[in-house]
PDB file of C-alpha atoms in Angstrom:
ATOM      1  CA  UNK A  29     -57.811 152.054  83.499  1.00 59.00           C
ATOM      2  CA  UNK A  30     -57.614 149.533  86.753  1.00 62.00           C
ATOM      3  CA  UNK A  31     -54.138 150.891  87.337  1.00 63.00           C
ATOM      4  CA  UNK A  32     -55.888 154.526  87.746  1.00 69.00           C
ATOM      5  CA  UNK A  33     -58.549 153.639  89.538  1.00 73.00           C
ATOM      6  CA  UNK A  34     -56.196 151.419  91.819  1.00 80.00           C
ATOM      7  CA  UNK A  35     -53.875 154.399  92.748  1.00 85.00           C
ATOM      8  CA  UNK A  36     -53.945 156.093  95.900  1.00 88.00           C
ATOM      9  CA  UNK A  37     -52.166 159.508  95.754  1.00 89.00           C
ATOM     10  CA  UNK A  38     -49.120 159.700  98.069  1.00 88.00           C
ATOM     11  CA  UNK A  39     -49.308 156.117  98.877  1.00 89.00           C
ATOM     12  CA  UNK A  40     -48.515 154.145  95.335  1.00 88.00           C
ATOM     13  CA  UNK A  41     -46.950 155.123  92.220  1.00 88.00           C
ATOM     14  CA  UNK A  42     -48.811 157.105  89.399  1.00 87.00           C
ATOM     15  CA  UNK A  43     -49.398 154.935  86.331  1.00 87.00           C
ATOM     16  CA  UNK A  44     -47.960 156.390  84.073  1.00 84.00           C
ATOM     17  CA  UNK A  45     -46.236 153.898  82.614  1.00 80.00           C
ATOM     18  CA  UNK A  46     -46.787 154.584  78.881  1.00 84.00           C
ATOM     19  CA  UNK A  47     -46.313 158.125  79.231  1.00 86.00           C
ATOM     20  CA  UNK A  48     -43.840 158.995  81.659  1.00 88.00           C
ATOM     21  CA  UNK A  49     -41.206 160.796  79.001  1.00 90.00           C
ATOM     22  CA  UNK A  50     -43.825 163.801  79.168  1.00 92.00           C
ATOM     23  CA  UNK A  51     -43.219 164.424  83.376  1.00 93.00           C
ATOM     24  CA  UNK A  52     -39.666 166.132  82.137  1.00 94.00           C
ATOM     25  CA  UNK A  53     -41.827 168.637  81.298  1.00 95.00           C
ATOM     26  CA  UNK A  54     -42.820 169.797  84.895  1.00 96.00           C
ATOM     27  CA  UNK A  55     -39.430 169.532  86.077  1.00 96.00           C
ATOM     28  CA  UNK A  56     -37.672 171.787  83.583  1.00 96.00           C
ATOM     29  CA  UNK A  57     -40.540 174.415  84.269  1.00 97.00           C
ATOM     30  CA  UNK A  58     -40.040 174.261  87.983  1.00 97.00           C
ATOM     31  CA  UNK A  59     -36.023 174.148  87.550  1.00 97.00           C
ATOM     32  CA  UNK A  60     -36.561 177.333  84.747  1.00 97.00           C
ATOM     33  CA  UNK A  61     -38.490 179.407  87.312  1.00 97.00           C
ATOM     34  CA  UNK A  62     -36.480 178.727  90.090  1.00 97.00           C
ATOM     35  CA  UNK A  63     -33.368 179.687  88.502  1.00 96.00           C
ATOM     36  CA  UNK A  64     -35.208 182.489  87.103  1.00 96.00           C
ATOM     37  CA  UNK A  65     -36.628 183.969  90.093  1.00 95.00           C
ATOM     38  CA  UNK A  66     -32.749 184.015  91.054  1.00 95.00           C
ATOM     39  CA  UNK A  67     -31.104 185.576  87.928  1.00 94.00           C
ATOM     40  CA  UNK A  68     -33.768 188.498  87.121  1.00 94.00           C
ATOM     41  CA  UNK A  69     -33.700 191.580  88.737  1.00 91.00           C
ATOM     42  CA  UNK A  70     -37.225 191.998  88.924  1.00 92.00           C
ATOM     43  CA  UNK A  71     -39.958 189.698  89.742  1.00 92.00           C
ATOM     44  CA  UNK A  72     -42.168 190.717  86.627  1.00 94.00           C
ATOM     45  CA  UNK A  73     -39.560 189.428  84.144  1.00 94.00           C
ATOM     46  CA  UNK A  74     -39.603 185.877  85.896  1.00 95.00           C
ATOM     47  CA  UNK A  75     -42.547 184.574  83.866  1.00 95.00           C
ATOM     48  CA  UNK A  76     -41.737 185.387  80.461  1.00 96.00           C
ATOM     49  CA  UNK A  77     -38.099 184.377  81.264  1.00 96.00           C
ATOM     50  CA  UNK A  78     -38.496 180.956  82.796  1.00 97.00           C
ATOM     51  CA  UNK A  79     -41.044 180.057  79.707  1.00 97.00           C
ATOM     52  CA  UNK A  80     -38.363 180.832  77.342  1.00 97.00           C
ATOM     53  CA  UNK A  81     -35.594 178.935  79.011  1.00 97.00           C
ATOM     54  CA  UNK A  82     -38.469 175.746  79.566  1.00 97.00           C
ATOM     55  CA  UNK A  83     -38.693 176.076  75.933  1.00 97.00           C
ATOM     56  CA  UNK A  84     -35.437 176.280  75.335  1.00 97.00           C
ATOM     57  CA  UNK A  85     -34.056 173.292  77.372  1.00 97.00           C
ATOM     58  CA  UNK A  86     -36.852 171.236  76.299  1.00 97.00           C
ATOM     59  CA  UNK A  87     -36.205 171.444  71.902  1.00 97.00           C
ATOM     60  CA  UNK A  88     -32.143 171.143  73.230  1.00 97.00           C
ATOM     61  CA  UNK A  89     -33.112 167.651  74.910  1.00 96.00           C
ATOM     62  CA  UNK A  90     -35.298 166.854  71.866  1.00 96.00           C
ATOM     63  CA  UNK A  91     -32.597 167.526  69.413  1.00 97.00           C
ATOM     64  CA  UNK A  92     -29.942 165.486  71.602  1.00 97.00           C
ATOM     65  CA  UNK A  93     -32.513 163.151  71.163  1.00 95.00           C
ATOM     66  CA  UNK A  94     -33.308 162.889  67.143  1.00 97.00           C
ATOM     67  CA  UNK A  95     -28.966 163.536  67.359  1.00 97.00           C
ATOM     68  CA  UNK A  96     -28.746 160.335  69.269  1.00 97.00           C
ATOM     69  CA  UNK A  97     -31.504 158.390  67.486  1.00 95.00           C
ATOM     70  CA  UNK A  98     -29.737 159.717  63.955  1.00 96.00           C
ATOM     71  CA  UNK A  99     -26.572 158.468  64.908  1.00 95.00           C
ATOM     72  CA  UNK A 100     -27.706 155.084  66.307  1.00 95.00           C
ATOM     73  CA  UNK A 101     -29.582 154.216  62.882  1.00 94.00           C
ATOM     74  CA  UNK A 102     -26.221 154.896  61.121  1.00 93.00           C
ATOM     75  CA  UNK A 103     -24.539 152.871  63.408  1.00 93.00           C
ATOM     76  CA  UNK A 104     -26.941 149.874  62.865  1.00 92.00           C
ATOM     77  CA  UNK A 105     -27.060 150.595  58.960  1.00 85.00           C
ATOM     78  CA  UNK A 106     -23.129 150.475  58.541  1.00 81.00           C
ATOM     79  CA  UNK A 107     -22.971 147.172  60.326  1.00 75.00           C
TER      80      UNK A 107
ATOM     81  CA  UNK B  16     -42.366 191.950 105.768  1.00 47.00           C
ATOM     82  CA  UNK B  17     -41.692 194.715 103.305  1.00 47.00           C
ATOM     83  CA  UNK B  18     -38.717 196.086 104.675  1.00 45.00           C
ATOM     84  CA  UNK B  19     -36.701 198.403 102.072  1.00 47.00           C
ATOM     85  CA  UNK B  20     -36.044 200.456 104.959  1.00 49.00           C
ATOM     86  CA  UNK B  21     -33.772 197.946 107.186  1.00 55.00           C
ATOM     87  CA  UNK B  22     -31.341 199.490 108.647  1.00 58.00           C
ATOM     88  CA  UNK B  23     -29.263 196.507 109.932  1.00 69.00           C
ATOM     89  CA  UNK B  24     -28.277 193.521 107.662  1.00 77.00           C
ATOM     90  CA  UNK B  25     -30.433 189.787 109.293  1.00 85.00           C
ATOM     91  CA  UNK B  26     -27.558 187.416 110.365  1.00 91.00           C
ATOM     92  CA  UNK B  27     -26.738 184.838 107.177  1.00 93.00           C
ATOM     93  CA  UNK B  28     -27.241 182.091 109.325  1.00 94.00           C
ATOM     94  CA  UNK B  29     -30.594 182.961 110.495  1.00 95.00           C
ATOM     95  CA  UNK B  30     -31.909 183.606 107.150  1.00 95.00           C
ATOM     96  CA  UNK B  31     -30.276 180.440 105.335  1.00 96.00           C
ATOM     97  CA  UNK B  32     -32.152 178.445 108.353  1.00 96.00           C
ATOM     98  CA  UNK B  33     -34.991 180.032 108.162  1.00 96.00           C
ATOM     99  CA  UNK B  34     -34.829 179.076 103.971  1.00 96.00           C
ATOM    100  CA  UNK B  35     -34.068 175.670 105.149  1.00 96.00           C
ATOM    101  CA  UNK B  36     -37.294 175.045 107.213  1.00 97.00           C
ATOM    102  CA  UNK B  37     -39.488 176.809 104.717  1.00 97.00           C
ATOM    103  CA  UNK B  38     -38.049 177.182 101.611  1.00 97.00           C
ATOM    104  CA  UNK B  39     -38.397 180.989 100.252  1.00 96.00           C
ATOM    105  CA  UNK B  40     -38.453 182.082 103.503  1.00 96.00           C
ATOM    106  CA  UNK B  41     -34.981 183.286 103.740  1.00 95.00           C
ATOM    107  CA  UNK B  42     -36.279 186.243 100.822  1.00 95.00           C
ATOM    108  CA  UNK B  43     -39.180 186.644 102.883  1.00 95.00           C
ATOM    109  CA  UNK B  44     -36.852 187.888 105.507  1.00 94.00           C
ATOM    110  CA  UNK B  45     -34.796 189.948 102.843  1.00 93.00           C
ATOM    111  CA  UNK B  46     -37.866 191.626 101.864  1.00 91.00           C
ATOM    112  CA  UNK B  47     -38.213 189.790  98.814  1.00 93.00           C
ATOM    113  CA  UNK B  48     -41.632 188.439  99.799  1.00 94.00           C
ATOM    114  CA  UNK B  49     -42.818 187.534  95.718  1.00 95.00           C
ATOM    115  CA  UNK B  50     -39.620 185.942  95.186  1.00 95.00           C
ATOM    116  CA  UNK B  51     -39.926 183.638  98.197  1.00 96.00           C
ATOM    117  CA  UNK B  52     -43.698 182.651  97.239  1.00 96.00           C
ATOM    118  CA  UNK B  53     -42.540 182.042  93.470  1.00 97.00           C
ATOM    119  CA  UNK B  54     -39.226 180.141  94.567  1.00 96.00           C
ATOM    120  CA  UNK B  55     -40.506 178.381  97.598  1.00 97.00           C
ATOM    121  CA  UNK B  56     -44.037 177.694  95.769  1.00 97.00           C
ATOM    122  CA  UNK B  57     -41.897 176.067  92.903  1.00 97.00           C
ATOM    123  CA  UNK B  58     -39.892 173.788  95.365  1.00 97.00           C
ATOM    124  CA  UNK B  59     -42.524 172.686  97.571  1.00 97.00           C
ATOM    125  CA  UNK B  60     -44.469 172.267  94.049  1.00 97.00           C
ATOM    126  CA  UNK B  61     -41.768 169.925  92.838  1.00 97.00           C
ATOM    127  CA  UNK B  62     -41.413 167.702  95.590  1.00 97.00           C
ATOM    128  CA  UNK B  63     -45.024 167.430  96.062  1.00 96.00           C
ATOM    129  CA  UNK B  64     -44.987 166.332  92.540  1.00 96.00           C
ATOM    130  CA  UNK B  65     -42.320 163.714  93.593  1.00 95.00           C
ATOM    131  CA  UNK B  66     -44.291 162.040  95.720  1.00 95.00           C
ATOM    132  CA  UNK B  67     -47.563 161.883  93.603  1.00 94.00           C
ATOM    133  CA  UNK B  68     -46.121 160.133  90.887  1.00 93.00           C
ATOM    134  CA  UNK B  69     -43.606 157.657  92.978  1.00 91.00           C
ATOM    135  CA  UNK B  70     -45.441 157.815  96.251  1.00 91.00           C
ATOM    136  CA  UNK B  71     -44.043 158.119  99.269  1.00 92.00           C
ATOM    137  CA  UNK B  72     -41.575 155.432  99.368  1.00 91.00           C
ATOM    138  CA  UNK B  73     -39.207 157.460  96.815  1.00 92.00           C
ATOM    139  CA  UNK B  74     -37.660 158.810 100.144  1.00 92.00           C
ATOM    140  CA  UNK B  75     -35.909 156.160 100.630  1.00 91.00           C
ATOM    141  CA  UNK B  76     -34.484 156.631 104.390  1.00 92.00           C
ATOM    142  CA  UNK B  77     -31.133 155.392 105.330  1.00 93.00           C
ATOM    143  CA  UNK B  78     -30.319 152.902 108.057  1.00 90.00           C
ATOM    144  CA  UNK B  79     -33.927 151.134 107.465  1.00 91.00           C
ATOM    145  CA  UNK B  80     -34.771 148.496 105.051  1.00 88.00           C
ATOM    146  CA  UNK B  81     -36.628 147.827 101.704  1.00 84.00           C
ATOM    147  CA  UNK B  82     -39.670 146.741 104.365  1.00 85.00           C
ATOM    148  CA  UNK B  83     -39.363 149.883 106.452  1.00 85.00           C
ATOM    149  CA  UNK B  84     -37.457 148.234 109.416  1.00 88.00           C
ATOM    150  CA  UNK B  85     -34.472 148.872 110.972  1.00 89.00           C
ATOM    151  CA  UNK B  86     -31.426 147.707 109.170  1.00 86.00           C
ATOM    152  CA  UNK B  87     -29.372 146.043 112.508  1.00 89.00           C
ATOM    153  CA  UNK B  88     -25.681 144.838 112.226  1.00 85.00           C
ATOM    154  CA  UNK B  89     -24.009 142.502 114.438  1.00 83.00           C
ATOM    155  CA  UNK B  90     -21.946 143.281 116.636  1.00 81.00           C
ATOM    156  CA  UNK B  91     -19.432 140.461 115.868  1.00 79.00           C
ATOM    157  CA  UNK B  92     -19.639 136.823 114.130  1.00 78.00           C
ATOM    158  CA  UNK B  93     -20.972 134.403 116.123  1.00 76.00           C
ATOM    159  CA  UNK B  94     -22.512 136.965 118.693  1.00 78.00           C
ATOM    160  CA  UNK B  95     -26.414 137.889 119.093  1.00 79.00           C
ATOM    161  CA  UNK B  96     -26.246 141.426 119.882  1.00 84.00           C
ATOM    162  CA  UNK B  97     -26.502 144.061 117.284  1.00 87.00           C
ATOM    163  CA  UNK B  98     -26.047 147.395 116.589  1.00 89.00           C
ATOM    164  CA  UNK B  99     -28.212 149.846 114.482  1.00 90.00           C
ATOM    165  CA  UNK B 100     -26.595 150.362 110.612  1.00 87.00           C
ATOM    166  CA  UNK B 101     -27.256 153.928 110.684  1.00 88.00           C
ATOM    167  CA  UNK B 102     -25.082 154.404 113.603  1.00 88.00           C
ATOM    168  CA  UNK B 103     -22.919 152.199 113.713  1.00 87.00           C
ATOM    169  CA  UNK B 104     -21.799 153.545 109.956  1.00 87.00           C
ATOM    170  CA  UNK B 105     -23.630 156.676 109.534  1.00 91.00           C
ATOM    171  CA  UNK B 106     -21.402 157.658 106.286  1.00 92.00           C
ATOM    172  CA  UNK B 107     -21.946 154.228 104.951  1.00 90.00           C
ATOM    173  CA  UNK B 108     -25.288 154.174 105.296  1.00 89.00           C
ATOM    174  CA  UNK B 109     -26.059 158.056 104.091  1.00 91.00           C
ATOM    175  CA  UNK B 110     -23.508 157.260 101.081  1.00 92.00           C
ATOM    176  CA  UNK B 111     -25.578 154.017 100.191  1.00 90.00           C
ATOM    177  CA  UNK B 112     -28.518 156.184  99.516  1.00 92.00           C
ATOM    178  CA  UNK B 113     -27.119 159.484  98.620  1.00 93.00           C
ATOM    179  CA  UNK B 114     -30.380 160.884  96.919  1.00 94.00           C
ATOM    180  CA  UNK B 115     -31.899 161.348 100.692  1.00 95.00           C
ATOM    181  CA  UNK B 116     -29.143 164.093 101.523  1.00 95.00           C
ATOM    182  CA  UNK B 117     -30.672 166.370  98.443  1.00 96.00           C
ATOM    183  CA  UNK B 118     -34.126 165.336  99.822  1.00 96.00           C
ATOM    184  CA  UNK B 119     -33.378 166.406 103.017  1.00 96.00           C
ATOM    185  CA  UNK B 120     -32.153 169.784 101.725  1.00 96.00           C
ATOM    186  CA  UNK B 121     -36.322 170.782 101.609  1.00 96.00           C
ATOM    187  CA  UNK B 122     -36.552 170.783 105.187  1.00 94.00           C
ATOM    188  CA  UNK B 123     -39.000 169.464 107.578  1.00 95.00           C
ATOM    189  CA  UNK B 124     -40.671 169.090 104.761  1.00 95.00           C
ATOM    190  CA  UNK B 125     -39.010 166.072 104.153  1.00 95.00           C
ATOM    191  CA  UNK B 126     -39.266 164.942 107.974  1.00 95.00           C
ATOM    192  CA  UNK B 127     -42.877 164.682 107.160  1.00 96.00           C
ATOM    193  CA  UNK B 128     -42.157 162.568 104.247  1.00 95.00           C
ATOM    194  CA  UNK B 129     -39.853 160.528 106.037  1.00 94.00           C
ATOM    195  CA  UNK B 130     -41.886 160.007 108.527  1.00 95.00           C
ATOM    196  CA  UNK B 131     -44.855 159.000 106.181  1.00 94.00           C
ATOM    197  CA  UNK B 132     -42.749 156.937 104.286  1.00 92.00           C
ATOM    198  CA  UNK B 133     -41.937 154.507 107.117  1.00 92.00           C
ATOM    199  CA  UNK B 134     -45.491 154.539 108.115  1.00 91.00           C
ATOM    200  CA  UNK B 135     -46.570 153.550 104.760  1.00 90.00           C
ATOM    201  CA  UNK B 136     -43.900 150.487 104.764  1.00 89.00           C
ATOM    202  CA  UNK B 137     -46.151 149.622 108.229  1.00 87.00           C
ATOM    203  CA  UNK B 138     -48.649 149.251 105.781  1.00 85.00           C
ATOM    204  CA  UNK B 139     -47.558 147.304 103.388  1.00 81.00           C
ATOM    205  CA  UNK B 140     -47.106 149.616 100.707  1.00 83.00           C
ATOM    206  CA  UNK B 141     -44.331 148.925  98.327  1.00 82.00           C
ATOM    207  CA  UNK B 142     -41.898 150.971  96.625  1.00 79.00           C
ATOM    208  CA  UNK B 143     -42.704 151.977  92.835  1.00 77.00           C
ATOM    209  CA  UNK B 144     -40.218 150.138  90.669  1.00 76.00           C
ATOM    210  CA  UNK B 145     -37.807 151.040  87.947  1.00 78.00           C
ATOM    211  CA  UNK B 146     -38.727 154.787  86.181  1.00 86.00           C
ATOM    212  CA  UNK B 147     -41.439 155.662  88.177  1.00 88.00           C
ATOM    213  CA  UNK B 148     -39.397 155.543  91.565  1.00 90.00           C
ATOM    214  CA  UNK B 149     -36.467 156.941  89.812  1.00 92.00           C
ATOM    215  CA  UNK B 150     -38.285 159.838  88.750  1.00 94.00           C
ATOM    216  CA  UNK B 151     -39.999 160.471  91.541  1.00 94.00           C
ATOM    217  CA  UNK B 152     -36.652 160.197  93.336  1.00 95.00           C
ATOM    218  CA  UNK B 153     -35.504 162.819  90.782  1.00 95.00           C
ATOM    219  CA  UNK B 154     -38.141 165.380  91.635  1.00 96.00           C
ATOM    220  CA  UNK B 155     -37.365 164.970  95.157  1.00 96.00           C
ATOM    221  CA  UNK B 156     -34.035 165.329  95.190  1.00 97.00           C
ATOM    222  CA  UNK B 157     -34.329 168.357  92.410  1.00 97.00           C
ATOM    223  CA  UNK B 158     -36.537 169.867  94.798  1.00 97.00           C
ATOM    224  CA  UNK B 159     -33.703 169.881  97.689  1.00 97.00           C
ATOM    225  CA  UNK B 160     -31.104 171.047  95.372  1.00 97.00           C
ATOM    226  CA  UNK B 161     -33.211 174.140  93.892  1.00 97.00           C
ATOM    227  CA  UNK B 162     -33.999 174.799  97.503  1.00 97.00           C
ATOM    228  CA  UNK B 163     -30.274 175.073  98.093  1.00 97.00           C
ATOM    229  CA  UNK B 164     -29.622 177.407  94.968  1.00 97.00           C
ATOM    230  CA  UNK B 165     -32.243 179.614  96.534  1.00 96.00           C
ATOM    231  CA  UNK B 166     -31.042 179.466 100.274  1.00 97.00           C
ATOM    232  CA  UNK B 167     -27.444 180.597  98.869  1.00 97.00           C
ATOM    233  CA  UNK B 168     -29.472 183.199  97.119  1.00 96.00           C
ATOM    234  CA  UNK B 169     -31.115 184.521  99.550  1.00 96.00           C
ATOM    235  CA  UNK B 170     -28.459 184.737 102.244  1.00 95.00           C
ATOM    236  CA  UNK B 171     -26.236 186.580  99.429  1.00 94.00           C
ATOM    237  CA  UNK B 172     -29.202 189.344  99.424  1.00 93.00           C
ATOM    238  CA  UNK B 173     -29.019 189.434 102.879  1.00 92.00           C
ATOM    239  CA  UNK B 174     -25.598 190.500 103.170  1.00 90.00           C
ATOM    240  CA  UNK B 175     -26.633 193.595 100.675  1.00 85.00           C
ATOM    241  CA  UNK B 176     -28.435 196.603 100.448  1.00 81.00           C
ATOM    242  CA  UNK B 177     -32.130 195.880 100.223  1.00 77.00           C
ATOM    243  CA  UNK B 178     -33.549 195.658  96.759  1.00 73.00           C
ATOM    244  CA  UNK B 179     -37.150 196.423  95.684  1.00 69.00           C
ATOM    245  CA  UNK B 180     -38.600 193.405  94.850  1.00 70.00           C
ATOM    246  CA  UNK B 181     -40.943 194.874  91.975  1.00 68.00           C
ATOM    247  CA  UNK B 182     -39.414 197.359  89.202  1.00 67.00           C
ATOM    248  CA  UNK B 183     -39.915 201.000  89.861  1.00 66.00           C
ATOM    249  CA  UNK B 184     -43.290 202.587  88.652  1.00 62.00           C
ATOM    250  CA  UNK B 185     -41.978 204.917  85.920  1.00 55.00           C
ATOM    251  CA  UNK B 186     -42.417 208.760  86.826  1.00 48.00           C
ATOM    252  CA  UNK B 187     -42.681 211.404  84.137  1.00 44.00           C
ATOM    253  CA  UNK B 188     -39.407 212.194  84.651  1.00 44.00           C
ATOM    254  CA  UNK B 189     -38.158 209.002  83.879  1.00 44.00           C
ATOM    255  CA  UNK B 190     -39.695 208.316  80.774  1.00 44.00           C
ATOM    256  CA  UNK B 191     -38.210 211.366  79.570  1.00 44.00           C
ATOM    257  CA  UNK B 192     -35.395 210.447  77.388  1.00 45.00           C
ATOM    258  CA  UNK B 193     -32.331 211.891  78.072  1.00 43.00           C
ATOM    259  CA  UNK B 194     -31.420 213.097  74.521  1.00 44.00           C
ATOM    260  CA  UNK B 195     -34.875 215.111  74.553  1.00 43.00           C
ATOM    261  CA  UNK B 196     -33.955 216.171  78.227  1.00 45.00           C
ATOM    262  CA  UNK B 197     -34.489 220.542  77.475  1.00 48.00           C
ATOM    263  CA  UNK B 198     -31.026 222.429  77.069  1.00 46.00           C
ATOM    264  CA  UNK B 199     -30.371 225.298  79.197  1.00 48.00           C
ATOM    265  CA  UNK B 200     -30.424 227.682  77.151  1.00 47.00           C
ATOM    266  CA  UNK B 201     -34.032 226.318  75.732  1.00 46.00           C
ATOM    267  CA  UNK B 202     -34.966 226.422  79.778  1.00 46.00           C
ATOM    268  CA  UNK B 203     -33.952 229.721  80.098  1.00 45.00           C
ATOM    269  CA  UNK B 204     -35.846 230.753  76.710  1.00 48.00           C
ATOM    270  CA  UNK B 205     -39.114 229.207  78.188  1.00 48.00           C
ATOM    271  CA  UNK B 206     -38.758 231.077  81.354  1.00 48.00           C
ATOM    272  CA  UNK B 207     -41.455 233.520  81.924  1.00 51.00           C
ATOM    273  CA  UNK B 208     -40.367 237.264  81.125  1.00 49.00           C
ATOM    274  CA  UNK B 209     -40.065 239.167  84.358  1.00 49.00           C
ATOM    275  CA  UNK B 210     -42.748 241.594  84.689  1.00 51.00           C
ATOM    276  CA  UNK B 211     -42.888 244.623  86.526  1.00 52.00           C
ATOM    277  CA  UNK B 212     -45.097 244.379  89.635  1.00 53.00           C
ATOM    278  CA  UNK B 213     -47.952 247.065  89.947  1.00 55.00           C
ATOM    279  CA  UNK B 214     -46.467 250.222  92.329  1.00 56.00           C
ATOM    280  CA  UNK B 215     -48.804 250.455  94.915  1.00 53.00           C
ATOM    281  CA  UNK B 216     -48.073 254.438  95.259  1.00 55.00           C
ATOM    282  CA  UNK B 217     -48.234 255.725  91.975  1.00 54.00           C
ATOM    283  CA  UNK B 218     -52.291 256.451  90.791  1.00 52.00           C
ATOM    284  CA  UNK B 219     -54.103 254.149  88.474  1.00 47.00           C
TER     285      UNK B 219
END
């Protein structure tokens, strides 16, 4: 609670600490619509489209993820 | 600028600059003004972002120190006078902190933050350490490279026939599909029968 009440925007860091794994979240929207607003034809499509590709990159990074942490607990269980 | 009805193509250069100081800009000029507010509105969203959650200090400019100052070289051992890092080894000094060149891609933008980013080391405020500076570094420099994707974009519209930005209101016509498009014959069926106009000389 100090840490939010201690930050000044623009001038120290945001304290997020604890939860900082959700801010990929942003960034693959904003990277979605920009490459969206590039690829479609028309600028009506570029909502619907750039949700579905957020979506889309974000459960592909989650199951990287549980592929990763899978493989790691073998790892540690066979040794 | 709405212009569907240029005649003669903008010069690349001017529009990729023009995307360069404010990104979306170069569609603007194209005549692509919603996809310049989307794109440009989405980078200028995304470094903004950057900066919130690191602060400032994530542009990290070259040739000056952790403390804001100057990073000075000597000249040669033993001798008091020194040189400037950043130009006495520009590359070197760019290369050491190659996430500013994909900052600087957003434009003035960036000036600004480069400027308040030295200010703030004036004042004494540190950089954010391990992931929150390297994420805000991230958005940053994302920002600058999506703001390069779009630049290419845009100056590759400019070199073509202008587009409509929004899809074409349907007509009647158009909806009509083209397998229930009438056949001649069916047109000339529907015609109206000629009928014989009323002679004017011959008596009710």
């Amino acid at each position: 609670m100090s840490g939010i009440l201690a930050y000044v925007p623009f001038l120290t860091p945001l304290p997020v600490w604890d939860y900082w794994v959700w801010l990929i979240i942003p960034l693959c929207a904003s990277v979605s619509v920009v490459y969206k607003t590039i690829k479609c034809r028309y600028v009506r499509q570029i909502p619907r489209e750039a949700l579905s590709i957020t979506i889309w990159i974000l459960l592909s990074m989650a199951g990287v993820a549980v592929g990763l942490q899978v493989l790691y607990w073998l790892m540690v269980e066979w040794n | 600028m709405a212009d569907a009805d240029r005649s003669t193509p903008l010069p690349v250069p001017l529009v990729a600059l023009c995307g360069w100081i404010l990104p979306g800009l170069g569609y603007v000029l194209v005549g692509q003004r919603a996809r310049g507010l989307i794109a440009g509105g989405a980078v200028l969203l995304t470094f903004l972002m950057g900066l919130l959650i690191g602060g400032v200090r994530v542009v990290d400019v070259p040739g000056y120190d952790v403390q804001g100052q100057p990073r000075m070289l000597r000249v040669a051992r033993g001798s008091d006078a020194s040189v400037w890092a950043l130009r006495a080894n520009f590359k070197g000094e760019v290369f050491n902190k190659p996430w500013y060149i994909a900052q600087a891609l957003v434009g003035p933008v960036n000036a600004l933050a480069t400027w308040g980013s030295l200010r703030a080391a004036d004042a004494s405020y540190r950089q954010a350490t391990a992931r929150v500076f390297d994420i805000g570094t991230l958005y940053t420099a994302v920002a600058g490279m999506l703001n390069l994707l779009i630049i290419v974009d845009a100056t590759y519209r400019a070199t073509q026939p202008p587009e409509p930005d929004a899809e074409p209101a349907e007509s009647e016509d158009a909806r009509t599909p083209v397998s229930a498009a009438p056949s001649p014959s069916a047109v000339a069926d529907a015609s109206p029968a000629p009928t014989l106009a009323p002679n004017p000389d011959r008596p009710a």
